Each structure stands twice: as C-alpha cells, then as structure tokens.
PDB file of C-alpha atoms in Angstrom:
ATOM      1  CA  UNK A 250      90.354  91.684 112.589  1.00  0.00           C
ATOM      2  CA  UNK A 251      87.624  91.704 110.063  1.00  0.00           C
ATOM      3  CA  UNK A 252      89.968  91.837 106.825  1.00  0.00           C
ATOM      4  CA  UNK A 253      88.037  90.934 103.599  1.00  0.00           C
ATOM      5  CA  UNK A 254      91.858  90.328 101.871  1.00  0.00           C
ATOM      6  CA  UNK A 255      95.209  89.300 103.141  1.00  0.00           C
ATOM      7  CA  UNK A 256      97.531  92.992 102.733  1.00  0.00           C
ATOM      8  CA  UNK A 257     101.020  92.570 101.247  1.00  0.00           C
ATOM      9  CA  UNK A 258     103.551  95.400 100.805  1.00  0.00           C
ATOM     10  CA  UNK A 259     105.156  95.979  97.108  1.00  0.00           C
ATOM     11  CA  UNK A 260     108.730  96.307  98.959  1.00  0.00           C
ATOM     12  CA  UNK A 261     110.409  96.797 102.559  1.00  0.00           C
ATOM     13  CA  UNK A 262     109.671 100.103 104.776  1.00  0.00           C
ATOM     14  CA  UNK A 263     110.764 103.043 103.777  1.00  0.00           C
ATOM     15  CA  UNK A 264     111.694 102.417  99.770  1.00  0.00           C
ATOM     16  CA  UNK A 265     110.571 104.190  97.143  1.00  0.00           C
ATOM     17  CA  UNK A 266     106.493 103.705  96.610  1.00  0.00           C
ATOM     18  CA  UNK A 267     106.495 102.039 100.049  1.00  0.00           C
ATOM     19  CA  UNK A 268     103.244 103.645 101.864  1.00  0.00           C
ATOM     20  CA  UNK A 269     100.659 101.166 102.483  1.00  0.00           C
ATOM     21  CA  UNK A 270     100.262  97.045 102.922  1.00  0.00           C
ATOM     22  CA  UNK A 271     102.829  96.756 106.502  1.00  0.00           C
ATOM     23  CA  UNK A 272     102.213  97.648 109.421  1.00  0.00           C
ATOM     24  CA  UNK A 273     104.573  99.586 111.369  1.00  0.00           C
ATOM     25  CA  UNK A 274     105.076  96.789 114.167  1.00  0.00           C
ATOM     26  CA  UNK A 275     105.799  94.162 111.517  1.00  0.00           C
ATOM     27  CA  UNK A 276     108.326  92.293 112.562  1.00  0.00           C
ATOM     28  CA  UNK A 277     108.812  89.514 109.653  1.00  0.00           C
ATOM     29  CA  UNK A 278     108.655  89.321 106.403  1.00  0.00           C
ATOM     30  CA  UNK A 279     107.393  86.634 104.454  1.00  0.00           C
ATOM     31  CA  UNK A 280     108.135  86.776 100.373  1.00  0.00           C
ATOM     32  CA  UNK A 281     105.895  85.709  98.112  1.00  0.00           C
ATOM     33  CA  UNK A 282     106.860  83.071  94.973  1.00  0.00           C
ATOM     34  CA  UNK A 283     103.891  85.238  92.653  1.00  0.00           C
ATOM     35  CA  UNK A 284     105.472  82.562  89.842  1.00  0.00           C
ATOM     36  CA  UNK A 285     104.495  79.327  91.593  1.00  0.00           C
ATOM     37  CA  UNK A 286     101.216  81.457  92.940  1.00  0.00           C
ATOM     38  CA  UNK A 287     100.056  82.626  89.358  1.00  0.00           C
ATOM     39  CA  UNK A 288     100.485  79.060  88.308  1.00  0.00           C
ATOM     40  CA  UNK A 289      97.957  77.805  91.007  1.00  0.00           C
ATOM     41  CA  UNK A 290      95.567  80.692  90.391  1.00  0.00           C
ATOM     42  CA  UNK A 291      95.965  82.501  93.636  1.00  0.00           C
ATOM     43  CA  UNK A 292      94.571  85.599  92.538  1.00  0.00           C
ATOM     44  CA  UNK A 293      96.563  89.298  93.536  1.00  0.00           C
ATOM     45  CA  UNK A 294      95.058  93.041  93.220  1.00  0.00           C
ATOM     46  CA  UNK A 295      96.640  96.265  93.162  1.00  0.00           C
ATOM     47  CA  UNK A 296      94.569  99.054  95.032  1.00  0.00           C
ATOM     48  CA  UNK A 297      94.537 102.248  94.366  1.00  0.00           C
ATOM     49  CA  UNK A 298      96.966 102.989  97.067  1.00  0.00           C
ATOM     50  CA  UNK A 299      99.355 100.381  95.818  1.00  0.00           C
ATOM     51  CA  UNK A 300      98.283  97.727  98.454  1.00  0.00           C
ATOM     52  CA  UNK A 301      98.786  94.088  97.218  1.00  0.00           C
ATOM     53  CA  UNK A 302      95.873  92.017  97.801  1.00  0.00           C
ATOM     54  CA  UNK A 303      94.583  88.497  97.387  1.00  0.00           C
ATOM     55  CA  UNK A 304      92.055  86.111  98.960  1.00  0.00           C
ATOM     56  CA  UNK A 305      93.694  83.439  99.444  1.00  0.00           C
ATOM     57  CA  UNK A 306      94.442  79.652  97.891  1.00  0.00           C
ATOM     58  CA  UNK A 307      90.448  79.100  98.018  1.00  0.00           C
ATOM     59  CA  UNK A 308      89.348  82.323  98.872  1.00  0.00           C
ATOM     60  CA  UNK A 309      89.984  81.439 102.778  1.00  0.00           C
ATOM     61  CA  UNK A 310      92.042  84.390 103.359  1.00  0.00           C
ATOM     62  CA  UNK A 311      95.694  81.923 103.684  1.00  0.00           C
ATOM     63  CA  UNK A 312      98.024  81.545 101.134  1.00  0.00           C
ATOM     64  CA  UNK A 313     100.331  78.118 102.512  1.00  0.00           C
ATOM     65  CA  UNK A 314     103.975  78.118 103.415  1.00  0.00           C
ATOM     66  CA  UNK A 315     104.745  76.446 100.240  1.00  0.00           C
ATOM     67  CA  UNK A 316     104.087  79.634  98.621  1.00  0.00           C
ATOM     68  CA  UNK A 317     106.862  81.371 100.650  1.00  0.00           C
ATOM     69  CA  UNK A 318     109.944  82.219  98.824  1.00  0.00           C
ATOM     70  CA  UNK A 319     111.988  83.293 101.884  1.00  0.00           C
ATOM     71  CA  UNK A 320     110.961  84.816 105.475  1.00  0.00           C
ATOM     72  CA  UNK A 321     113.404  87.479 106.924  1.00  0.00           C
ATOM     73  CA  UNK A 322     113.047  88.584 110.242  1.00  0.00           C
ATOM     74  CA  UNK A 323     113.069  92.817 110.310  1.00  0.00           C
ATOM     75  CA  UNK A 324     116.861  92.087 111.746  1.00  0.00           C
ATOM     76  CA  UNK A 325     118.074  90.323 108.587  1.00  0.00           C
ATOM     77  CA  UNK A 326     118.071  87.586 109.786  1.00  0.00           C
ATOM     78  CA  UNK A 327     116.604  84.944 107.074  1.00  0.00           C
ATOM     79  CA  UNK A 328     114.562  82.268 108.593  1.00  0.00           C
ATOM     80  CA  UNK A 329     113.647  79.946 105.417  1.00  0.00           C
ATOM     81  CA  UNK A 330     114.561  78.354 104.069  1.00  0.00           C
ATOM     82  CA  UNK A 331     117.372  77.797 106.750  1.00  0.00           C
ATOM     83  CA  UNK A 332     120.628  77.846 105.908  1.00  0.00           C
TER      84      UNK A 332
END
C-alpha cells in the first residue's frame, strides 16, 4: 500500500458517524491513548469525511504499542493489556 497517513476510525462499525477509516475485513482493534499521544506531539487530522489521520511518532507512518490504550479483537475479546 502506498498510504501517505496511517487511517483510524472515530468509533466501531456500524455506530453513528461510522463511514470511513476501517476496513471491512478488520479484524482488531487497536485504541488509541490521544492523551499520552498529544503530549508527545503525535500529530492527528480530521478529513473531510471524518477519517482520523496522523503520520506517525516521526512522521514514519507507526505510532508504537506504548501508545495503545487497549486492543480488542472484532469478537470482544480484549487482548491488552491482558487480563
């Protein structure tokens, strides 16, 4: 893929203002601490089509695990932190 931005979702599939940012296949979720993020200047952007956007930690197109808040499989079933 020849992304220029990693895409993030404002919510889960299927709630309201859901449309764009996750693909259909996605099978994983991965939650974002935006607190800890903002704080270490990871920059995010809106798009028009209410797509969350960012660059990355250094502009690299990754933002690191310790950003994570939680991961949730599309079961339910919540990965990390482990229980």
């Amino acid at each position: 893929m020849n992304r220029n931005h990693i895409h993030m979702a404002v919510g889960l599939p299927g709630e309201n203002g859901v449309i764009s940012g996750m693909r259909g296949s996605c099978n994983m979720y991965i939650y974002i601490d935006t607190e800890k993020a903002f704080q270490d200047e990871i920059k995010f952007y809106r798009s028009s089509n209410n797509v969350i956007l960012s660059d990355g930690k250094n502009g690299d197109g990754i933002i690191p695990p310790l950003y994570f808040q939680k991961v949730v499989k599309s079961s339910g079933e919540v990965i990390y932190p482990a229980n």
